[in-house]
Tab-separated table of C-alpha atoms in Angstrom:
chain	number	residue	atom	x	y	z
A	76	MET	CA	-0.010	-0.348	0.430
A	77	GLY	CA	1.463	3.747	-1.175
A	78	ALA	CA	2.283	6.318	1.539
A	79	CYS	CA	-1.855	8.672	1.371
A	80	SER	CA	-1.820	12.072	1.424
A	81	GLY	CA	-3.745	13.422	3.355
A	82	ASP	CA	-5.310	17.748	3.414
A	83	GLY	CA	-1.792	19.874	5.080
A	84	GLU	CA	-3.996	21.872	6.231
A	85	ALA	CA	-6.010	19.768	8.354
A	86	ALA	CA	-3.570	17.890	9.594
A	87	GLN	CA	-1.169	21.116	10.233
A	88	GLY	CA	-4.023	21.575	12.409
A	89	GLY	CA	-3.705	24.591	14.737
A	90	VAL	CA	-0.102	24.654	16.901
A	91	GLY	CA	2.661	25.774	15.541
A	92	THR	CA	3.365	27.623	12.092
A	93	ALA	CA	3.588	26.295	9.419
A	94	ALA	CA	7.710	27.500	8.291
A	95	ALA	CA	7.728	25.312	11.569
A	96	ALA	CA	6.453	22.091	11.106
A	97	VAL	CA	8.408	19.285	9.490
A	98	PRO	CA	6.773	17.877	5.952
A	99	VAL	CA	5.995	14.307	5.786
A	100	GLU	CA	3.941	11.628	4.894
A	101	ILE	CA	1.559	9.803	6.111
A	102	ALA	CA	-0.874	6.604	5.594
A	103	VAL	CA	-3.772	5.455	7.433
A	104	ALA	CA	-4.312	2.713	8.917
A	105	ARG	CA	-7.030	0.504	7.133
A	106	THR	CA	-7.871	-3.516	7.564
A	107	ASP	CA	-7.611	-6.119	5.521
A	108	THR	CA	-7.030	-9.560	5.285
A	109	VAL	CA	-3.228	-11.126	6.841
A	110	LEU	CA	-2.104	-14.547	5.789
A	111	GLN	CA	-0.378	-15.317	9.638
A	112	GLN	CA	3.238	-16.967	7.309
A	113	LEU	CA	6.121	-18.409	9.455
A	114	ARG	CA	9.430	-17.678	8.146
A	115	ALA	CA	12.776	-19.892	9.048
A	116	VAL	CA	16.277	-21.127	8.148
A	117	GLY	CA	16.993	-24.823	9.052
A	118	SER	CA	18.750	-27.574	7.961
A	119	LEU	CA	18.248	-30.556	6.312
A	120	GLU	CA	18.954	-32.996	7.920
A	121	ALA	CA	19.043	-36.912	5.627
A	122	ALA	CA	16.626	-39.350	7.714
A	123	ALA	CA	19.352	-42.047	8.852
A	124	LEU	CA	22.962	-41.024	8.542
A	125	VAL	CA	25.278	-43.418	9.315
A	126	THR	CA	29.509	-44.225	8.642
A	127	VAL	CA	30.035	-48.085	8.328
A	128	LYS	CA	32.304	-50.122	10.211
A	129	SER	CA	34.385	-52.911	9.873
A	130	GLU	CA	33.240	-54.921	13.036
A	131	SER	CA	36.133	-57.766	12.058
A	132	SER	CA	39.063	-57.322	11.048
A	133	GLY	CA	41.145	-58.978	7.384
A	134	ARG	CA	42.769	-57.806	4.204
A	135	VAL	CA	39.671	-55.948	2.063
A	136	LEU	CA	39.016	-59.624	-0.186
A	137	SER	CA	36.330	-57.704	-2.424
A	138	LEU	CA	34.911	-53.785	-2.871
A	139	GLU	CA	30.454	-54.653	-4.156
A	140	VAL	CA	29.742	-51.485	-4.624
A	141	ARG	CA	30.573	-48.157	-5.699
A	142	GLU	CA	30.577	-44.580	-4.189
A	143	GLY	CA	27.469	-43.135	-4.984
A	144	SER	CA	25.525	-45.929	-5.537
A	145	ARG	CA	22.609	-46.891	-4.773
A	146	VAL	CA	21.719	-50.170	-2.277
A	147	GLU	CA	18.715	-52.314	-0.852
A	148	ALA	CA	18.635	-52.865	3.218
A	149	GLY	CA	20.645	-55.916	3.222
A	150	ALA	CA	23.315	-55.510	0.422
A	151	VAL	CA	26.641	-57.032	0.844
A	152	LEU	CA	29.042	-53.714	0.816
A	153	LEU	CA	32.600	-55.426	0.418
A	154	GLN	CA	34.139	-58.367	1.516
A	155	LEU	CA	36.959	-59.926	3.811
A	156	ASP	CA	39.114	-62.747	3.953
A	157	ALA	CA	37.348	-65.424	6.215
A	158	ALA	CA	40.256	-68.299	5.346
A	159	LYS	CA	40.437	-68.065	9.008
A	160	LEU	CA	37.373	-67.040	10.548
A	161	GLN	CA	36.322	-70.131	8.417
A	162	ALA	CA	39.181	-72.283	10.315
A	163	GLU	CA	38.278	-70.901	13.823
A	164	PHE	CA	34.708	-71.870	13.071
A	165	GLU	CA	35.077	-75.320	12.453
A	166	VAL	CA	37.083	-76.238	14.812
A	167	ALA	CA	34.497	-74.388	17.461
A	168	GLU	CA	32.187	-76.612	15.829
A	169	ALA	CA	33.877	-79.923	17.054
A	170	ALA	CA	34.519	-79.195	19.745
A	171	ALA	CA	30.307	-77.792	20.815
A	172	ALA	CA	29.793	-81.021	19.101
A	173	ARG	CA	31.912	-83.161	20.973
A	174	ALA	CA	30.435	-81.611	24.057
A	175	GLU	CA	27.365	-82.607	23.248
A	176	THR	CA	28.276	-85.917	23.000
A	177	GLU	CA	29.862	-85.671	26.565
A	178	SER	CA	27.073	-84.570	27.168
A	179	GLU	CA	23.659	-86.755	26.491
A	180	ASN	CA	26.089	-90.409	27.608
A	181	LEU	CA	27.103	-88.380	30.892
A	182	ALA	CA	22.831	-87.413	30.598
A	183	ARG	CA	22.029	-91.567	29.618
A	184	GLN	CA	23.726	-93.115	32.749
A	185	LEU	CA	23.019	-90.712	35.796
A	186	GLU	CA	20.177	-91.340	34.366
A	187	ARG	CA	20.536	-95.535	34.419
A	188	ASN	CA	22.480	-95.271	37.472
A	189	ARG	CA	19.802	-92.559	39.120
A	190	SER	CA	17.869	-96.701	38.937
A	191	LEU	CA	20.699	-98.571	40.333
A	192	LEU	CA	21.009	-95.615	43.486
A	193	ALA	CA	16.843	-96.904	44.577
A	194	GLN	CA	17.347	-100.597	43.928
A	195	GLY	CA	21.092	-100.095	46.432
A	196	ALA	CA	23.116	-101.107	43.984
A	197	ILE	CA	25.096	-98.197	44.345
A	198	SER	CA	26.726	-96.060	46.595
A	199	PRO	CA	25.398	-92.190	47.437
A	200	GLN	CA	28.421	-91.611	46.916
A	201	ALA	CA	28.807	-92.900	43.305
A	202	PHE	CA	25.770	-91.276	42.203
A	203	ASP	CA	27.331	-87.782	43.533
A	204	ASP	CA	30.102	-88.501	41.002
A	205	ILE	CA	27.943	-88.833	38.558
A	206	GLU	CA	25.921	-86.573	38.459
A	207	ALA	CA	28.985	-84.513	39.189
A	208	ALA	CA	29.978	-85.598	36.432
A	209	ALA	CA	27.273	-84.432	34.364
A	210	ARG	CA	26.274	-81.129	34.759
A	211	SER	CA	30.395	-80.592	34.490
A	212	ALA	CA	29.705	-81.959	30.609
A	213	ASP	CA	26.794	-79.621	30.477
A	214	ALA	CA	28.703	-76.666	31.955
A	215	ARG	CA	31.391	-77.142	28.891
A	216	LEU	CA	27.684	-77.328	26.613
A	217	ARG	CA	26.784	-74.446	26.651
A	218	GLU	CA	30.350	-72.616	26.976
A	219	ALA	CA	31.593	-74.713	23.905
A	220	ARG	CA	27.938	-73.498	22.336
A	221	ALA	CA	28.398	-69.710	22.923
A	222	ALA	CA	32.497	-70.646	21.346
A	223	LEU	CA	30.113	-71.902	18.144
A	224	SER	CA	28.215	-68.806	18.188
A	225	LEU	CA	30.435	-66.311	18.638
A	226	ALA	CA	32.325	-67.392	15.729
A	227	ARG	CA	29.443	-67.645	14.016
A	228	GLU	CA	29.085	-63.829	14.180
A	229	ARG	CA	33.293	-63.317	13.526
A	230	LEU	CA	32.610	-65.374	10.654
A	231	GLU	CA	29.642	-63.907	9.826
A	232	ASP	CA	31.052	-59.942	10.516
A	233	ALA	CA	32.947	-60.560	7.521
A	234	THR	CA	30.789	-59.766	4.814
A	235	VAL	CA	30.350	-55.913	5.254
A	236	ARG	CA	26.094	-55.597	4.638
A	237	ALA	CA	23.564	-52.120	4.136
A	238	PRO	CA	22.001	-51.740	7.304
A	239	PHE	CA	19.379	-49.830	5.070
A	240	SER	CA	18.671	-48.547	2.080
A	241	GLY	CA	19.924	-45.686	1.154
A	242	GLU	CA	22.907	-44.437	-1.094
A	243	VAL	CA	26.898	-44.653	-0.375
A	244	GLY	CA	28.274	-42.150	0.206
A	245	LEU	CA	32.277	-41.983	0.445
A	246	ARG	CA	34.826	-44.853	1.055
A	247	SER	CA	37.286	-44.911	3.407
A	248	ILE	CA	39.229	-48.281	2.567
A	249	ASP	CA	40.674	-48.762	-0.656
A	250	LEU	CA	40.694	-53.795	-2.318
A	251	GLY	CA	43.898	-54.743	0.025
A	252	ALA	CA	43.842	-52.854	2.708
A	253	TYR	CA	44.296	-54.606	6.172
A	254	VAL	CA	41.009	-53.383	8.217
A	255	GLU	CA	41.152	-53.417	12.100
A	256	ASP	CA	38.307	-53.711	13.745
A	257	GLY	CA	36.420	-49.926	14.553
A	258	ASP	CA	38.190	-48.506	11.011
A	259	ASP	CA	35.651	-46.673	9.225
A	260	LEU	CA	33.760	-48.369	5.962
A	261	PHE	CA	31.400	-46.135	4.231
A	262	GLN	CA	29.036	-44.182	5.141
A	263	LEU	CA	25.188	-44.650	4.429
A	264	VAL	CA	23.122	-42.261	4.024
A	265	ASP	CA	19.313	-42.525	3.459
A	266	ASN	CA	18.147	-39.074	1.821
A	267	ASP	CA	14.168	-39.721	1.347
A	268	PRO	CA	12.839	-38.554	3.302
A	269	LEU	CA	14.761	-35.506	4.664
A	270	GLU	CA	14.045	-33.460	7.723
A	271	ILE	CA	14.049	-30.344	8.810
A	272	ALA	CA	14.401	-28.238	12.731
A	273	PHE	CA	13.628	-24.643	13.184
A	274	PRO	CA	13.230	-22.910	15.260
A	275	VAL	CA	9.590	-20.787	15.979
A	276	PRO	CA	8.946	-18.195	18.500
A	277	GLU	CA	7.066	-19.032	21.659
A	278	ARG	CA	4.077	-16.701	20.103
A	279	TYR	CA	3.130	-18.895	17.364
A	280	LEU	CA	2.550	-22.003	19.767
A	281	GLY	CA	-1.267	-21.468	20.059
A	282	ALA	CA	-1.174	-21.621	15.869
A	283	MET	CA	1.431	-25.486	15.641
A	284	GLN	CA	0.128	-29.014	15.911
A	285	LEU	CA	1.822	-32.114	14.565
A	286	GLY	CA	0.357	-32.488	11.211
A	287	ALA	CA	0.865	-29.091	9.855
A	288	ARG	CA	1.662	-28.201	6.525
A	289	VAL	CA	5.435	-26.169	5.272
A	290	GLU	CA	6.408	-25.245	2.473
A	291	LEU	CA	10.347	-25.050	1.489
A	292	GLN	CA	12.013	-23.813	-0.925
A	293	VAL	CA	16.790	-24.945	-1.497
A	294	ARG	CA	18.965	-22.168	-3.971
A	295	ASN	CA	19.642	-24.795	-6.446
A	296	PHE	CA	15.803	-24.568	-6.880
A	297	PRO	CA	14.744	-21.500	-6.824
A	298	ASP	CA	11.306	-22.274	-8.718
A	299	ARG	CA	10.319	-25.238	-6.713
A	300	ARG	CA	8.534	-25.788	-3.656
A	301	PHE	CA	8.970	-29.280	-1.746
A	302	ALA	CA	6.631	-29.600	1.117
A	303	GLY	CA	6.602	-31.362	4.190
A	304	GLU	CA	4.538	-32.029	7.783
A	305	VAL	CA	5.404	-31.608	11.525
A	306	VAL	CA	6.817	-34.558	13.208
A	307	PHE	CA	8.148	-33.055	16.709
A	308	MET	CA	7.677	-29.908	18.243
A	309	SER	CA	9.675	-29.546	21.198
A	310	PRO	CA	8.256	-28.879	24.820
A	311	LEU	CA	11.120	-26.956	25.741
A	312	VAL	CA	11.037	-23.374	25.249
A	313	ASP	CA	14.297	-21.916	24.573
A	314	PRO	CA	15.010	-18.929	27.994
A	315	VAL	CA	16.919	-16.617	26.551
A	316	ASN	CA	15.775	-17.104	21.898
A	317	ARG	CA	12.304	-17.893	23.494
A	318	THR	CA	11.895	-19.754	21.086
A	319	VAL	CA	10.688	-23.719	21.099
A	320	THR	CA	12.482	-26.719	18.564
A	321	VAL	CA	9.815	-27.725	14.987
A	322	LYS	CA	10.862	-30.185	13.399
A	323	ALA	CA	8.938	-30.992	9.577
A	324	ARG	CA	9.926	-34.356	7.968
A	325	VAL	CA	9.773	-33.573	4.168
A	326	ALA	CA	9.201	-36.671	0.785
A	327	ASN	CA	12.182	-36.403	-1.570
A	328	PRO	CA	11.305	-39.470	-3.769
A	329	ASP	CA	13.280	-37.917	-6.120
A	330	ARG	CA	16.867	-37.473	-3.953
A	331	VAL	CA	17.017	-33.812	-5.418
A	332	LEU	CA	17.817	-32.722	-2.095
A	333	ARG	CA	20.659	-33.163	0.233
A	334	SER	CA	21.864	-33.856	3.711
A	335	GLY	CA	23.106	-30.792	4.702
A	336	GLN	CA	21.424	-28.207	3.020
A	337	PHE	CA	19.605	-24.351	4.273
A	338	ALA	CA	16.765	-24.262	3.271
A	339	ASP	CA	14.037	-21.892	3.800
A	340	VAL	CA	10.600	-23.497	5.339
A	341	ARG	CA	7.606	-21.077	5.422
A	342	MET	CA	4.153	-22.065	7.441
A	343	GLU	CA	1.109	-21.139	7.446
A	344	LEU	CA	-0.056	-20.071	10.554
A	345	GLY	CA	-4.127	-19.249	9.837
A	346	ARG	CA	-5.430	-15.829	8.106
A	347	ARG	CA	-6.717	-13.503	10.250
A	348	PRO	CA	-9.651	-11.397	8.510
A	349	ASP	CA	-10.029	-7.416	10.569
A	350	ALA	CA	-6.475	-6.935	11.202
A	351	ILE	CA	-4.796	-4.105	11.205
A	352	VAL	CA	-2.204	-2.936	8.652
A	353	ILE	CA	0.258	-0.315	7.465
A	354	PRO	CA	2.623	0.181	5.230
A	355	GLU	CA	6.142	-1.272	6.306
A	356	ALA	CA	8.083	1.827	6.420
A	357	ALA	CA	5.648	4.303	9.261
A	358	ILE	CA	7.770	1.276	11.674
A	359	VAL	CA	10.296	3.276	13.820
A	360	PRO	CA	12.703	0.165	15.370
A	361	GLY	CA	13.703	1.546	18.831
A	362	ARG	CA	15.752	-1.181	21.691
A	363	ALA	CA	12.504	-1.873	23.440
A	364	ASP	CA	9.629	-1.439	21.681
A	365	ASP	CA	8.828	-0.720	17.583
A	366	ALA	CA	6.552	2.128	17.370
A	367	VAL	CA	5.172	4.341	14.584
A	368	PHE	CA	4.408	8.074	15.311
A	369	VAL	CA	0.302	8.715	15.421
A	370	VAL	CA	-0.031	12.332	13.008
A	371	ARG	CA	-3.542	13.701	14.994
A	372	GLU	CA	-4.650	17.807	14.222
A	373	GLY	CA	-0.560	18.361	13.078
A	374	VAL	CA	0.998	17.246	15.921
A	375	VAL	CA	2.328	13.706	15.876
A	376	THR	CA	2.093	11.396	19.471
A	377	ARG	CA	4.751	8.535	19.473
A	378	ARG	CA	2.824	5.374	19.484
A	379	SER	CA	4.637	1.525	20.850
A	380	VAL	CA	3.352	-0.903	19.042
A	381	THR	CA	3.224	-5.107	19.124
A	382	VAL	CA	3.543	-6.222	15.103
A	383	GLY	CA	2.964	-9.395	13.475
A	384	SER	CA	3.015	-10.471	9.818
A	385	ARG	CA	5.274	-8.356	6.705
A	386	SER	CA	4.599	-9.309	3.239
A	387	GLY	CA	4.800	-7.146	-0.108
A	388	GLY	CA	5.847	-4.030	1.811
A	389	GLU	CA	3.056	-3.775	4.851
A	390	VAL	CA	2.912	-5.190	7.916
A	391	GLU	CA	0.137	-6.058	10.538
A	392	VAL	CA	0.192	-4.186	13.432
A	393	VAL	CA	-1.792	-6.174	16.518
A	394	GLU	CA	-1.439	-3.798	19.034
A	395	GLY	CA	-1.251	0.109	19.514
A	396	LEU	CA	-3.819	0.550	16.183
A	397	ALA	CA	-6.996	1.499	15.758
A	398	ALA	CA	-8.632	1.115	12.914
A	399	GLY	CA	-8.072	5.324	10.788
A	400	ASP	CA	-5.544	6.391	12.667
A	401	THR	CA	-3.114	8.389	11.024
A	402	VAL	CA	0.935	7.665	10.907
A	403	VAL	CA	3.752	8.933	9.628
A	404	VAL	CA	6.108	7.036	5.982
A	405	ALA	CA	8.849	9.163	5.784
A	406	GLY	CA	9.633	12.494	7.541
A	407	GLN	CA	10.792	10.130	11.093
A	408	GLN	CA	14.442	10.355	11.771
A	409	ARG	CA	12.948	14.443	12.654
A	410	LEU	CA	10.256	13.998	14.838
A	411	SER	CA	9.991	13.339	18.306
A	412	ASP	CA	7.050	13.171	20.572
A	413	GLY	CA	5.274	15.880	20.593
A	414	ALA	CA	6.819	17.587	17.184
A	415	ALA	CA	4.730	19.870	14.297
A	416	VAL	CA	4.057	18.402	11.478
A	417	ARG	CA	3.866	19.162	7.374
A	418	VAL	CA	1.863	17.447	5.214
A	419	GLU	CA	3.548	16.613	2.026
A	420	VAL	CA	1.875	14.075	-1.275
A	421	GLY	CA	4.669	10.915	-1.284
A	422	GLY	CA	6.695	10.841	-4.956
């Protein structure tokens, strides 16, 4: 809305002379429908991003994927030389089989001796010895099975698989390299969906809800809007900034968005059909508050205001003005409370 000029003589009133009055341009506060819109900036984050590490030691026998390739959950990423691990597994398997045979034999012997003890054919001491031997055999069997399970797991760890579906990032090893348990191997990222966290002033909390729609825009796609929805609202208000962290999830099926990108977030919070609006140029920012100069009978009064949404060069005034109030939109730098003014037509 452009600056509106009024009747110069009416605006001057009888206070001061025309020569002493400060020339200003004015506009009249009016009611209009205002779209309450939140704008924020945040950084996109992948739904899942991990560095795949080795859980075994050995030489890299084969690389099954290339950097940048798409893999499904469970796909083989690389294979370590597992010859030694295979041998250890077979030794553990044989030990477990022997322990199982020994445990079964002693269990049968214990049952036979239980009947003999009841008939008085063996002494209680002899039965106790057989029972103790059977318990020891059971313990050795459990130990052997645990060792077999560990050997199997180490053998399986020589085949490194993708923990989830995603894109392979930077590779940290080469074919033939020797890796230790815990060494970095690959980055794996799932960019669909993405999430973005952004701050929301606490005054907007009443208009926020889970599932609310948001729109994102990134610099490399200036003409494209990406839709998302709110999936998280922090239960805590930042005591310094008086904001709440909100997260939105954004579908990215064509994977043109990347984790780490900055994005502008826009979110519609509602519409007010009877909002008070004035040109944004009327606002005089201050350390403690925002203000406007209200003109009445050729004299200005500084009035504190609370501003709301801004759009198209206009600003909503939530508190401090009424429809029909006349405000200064140019010349405020020469004004003070109670100054006389002369209205001029804006250029």
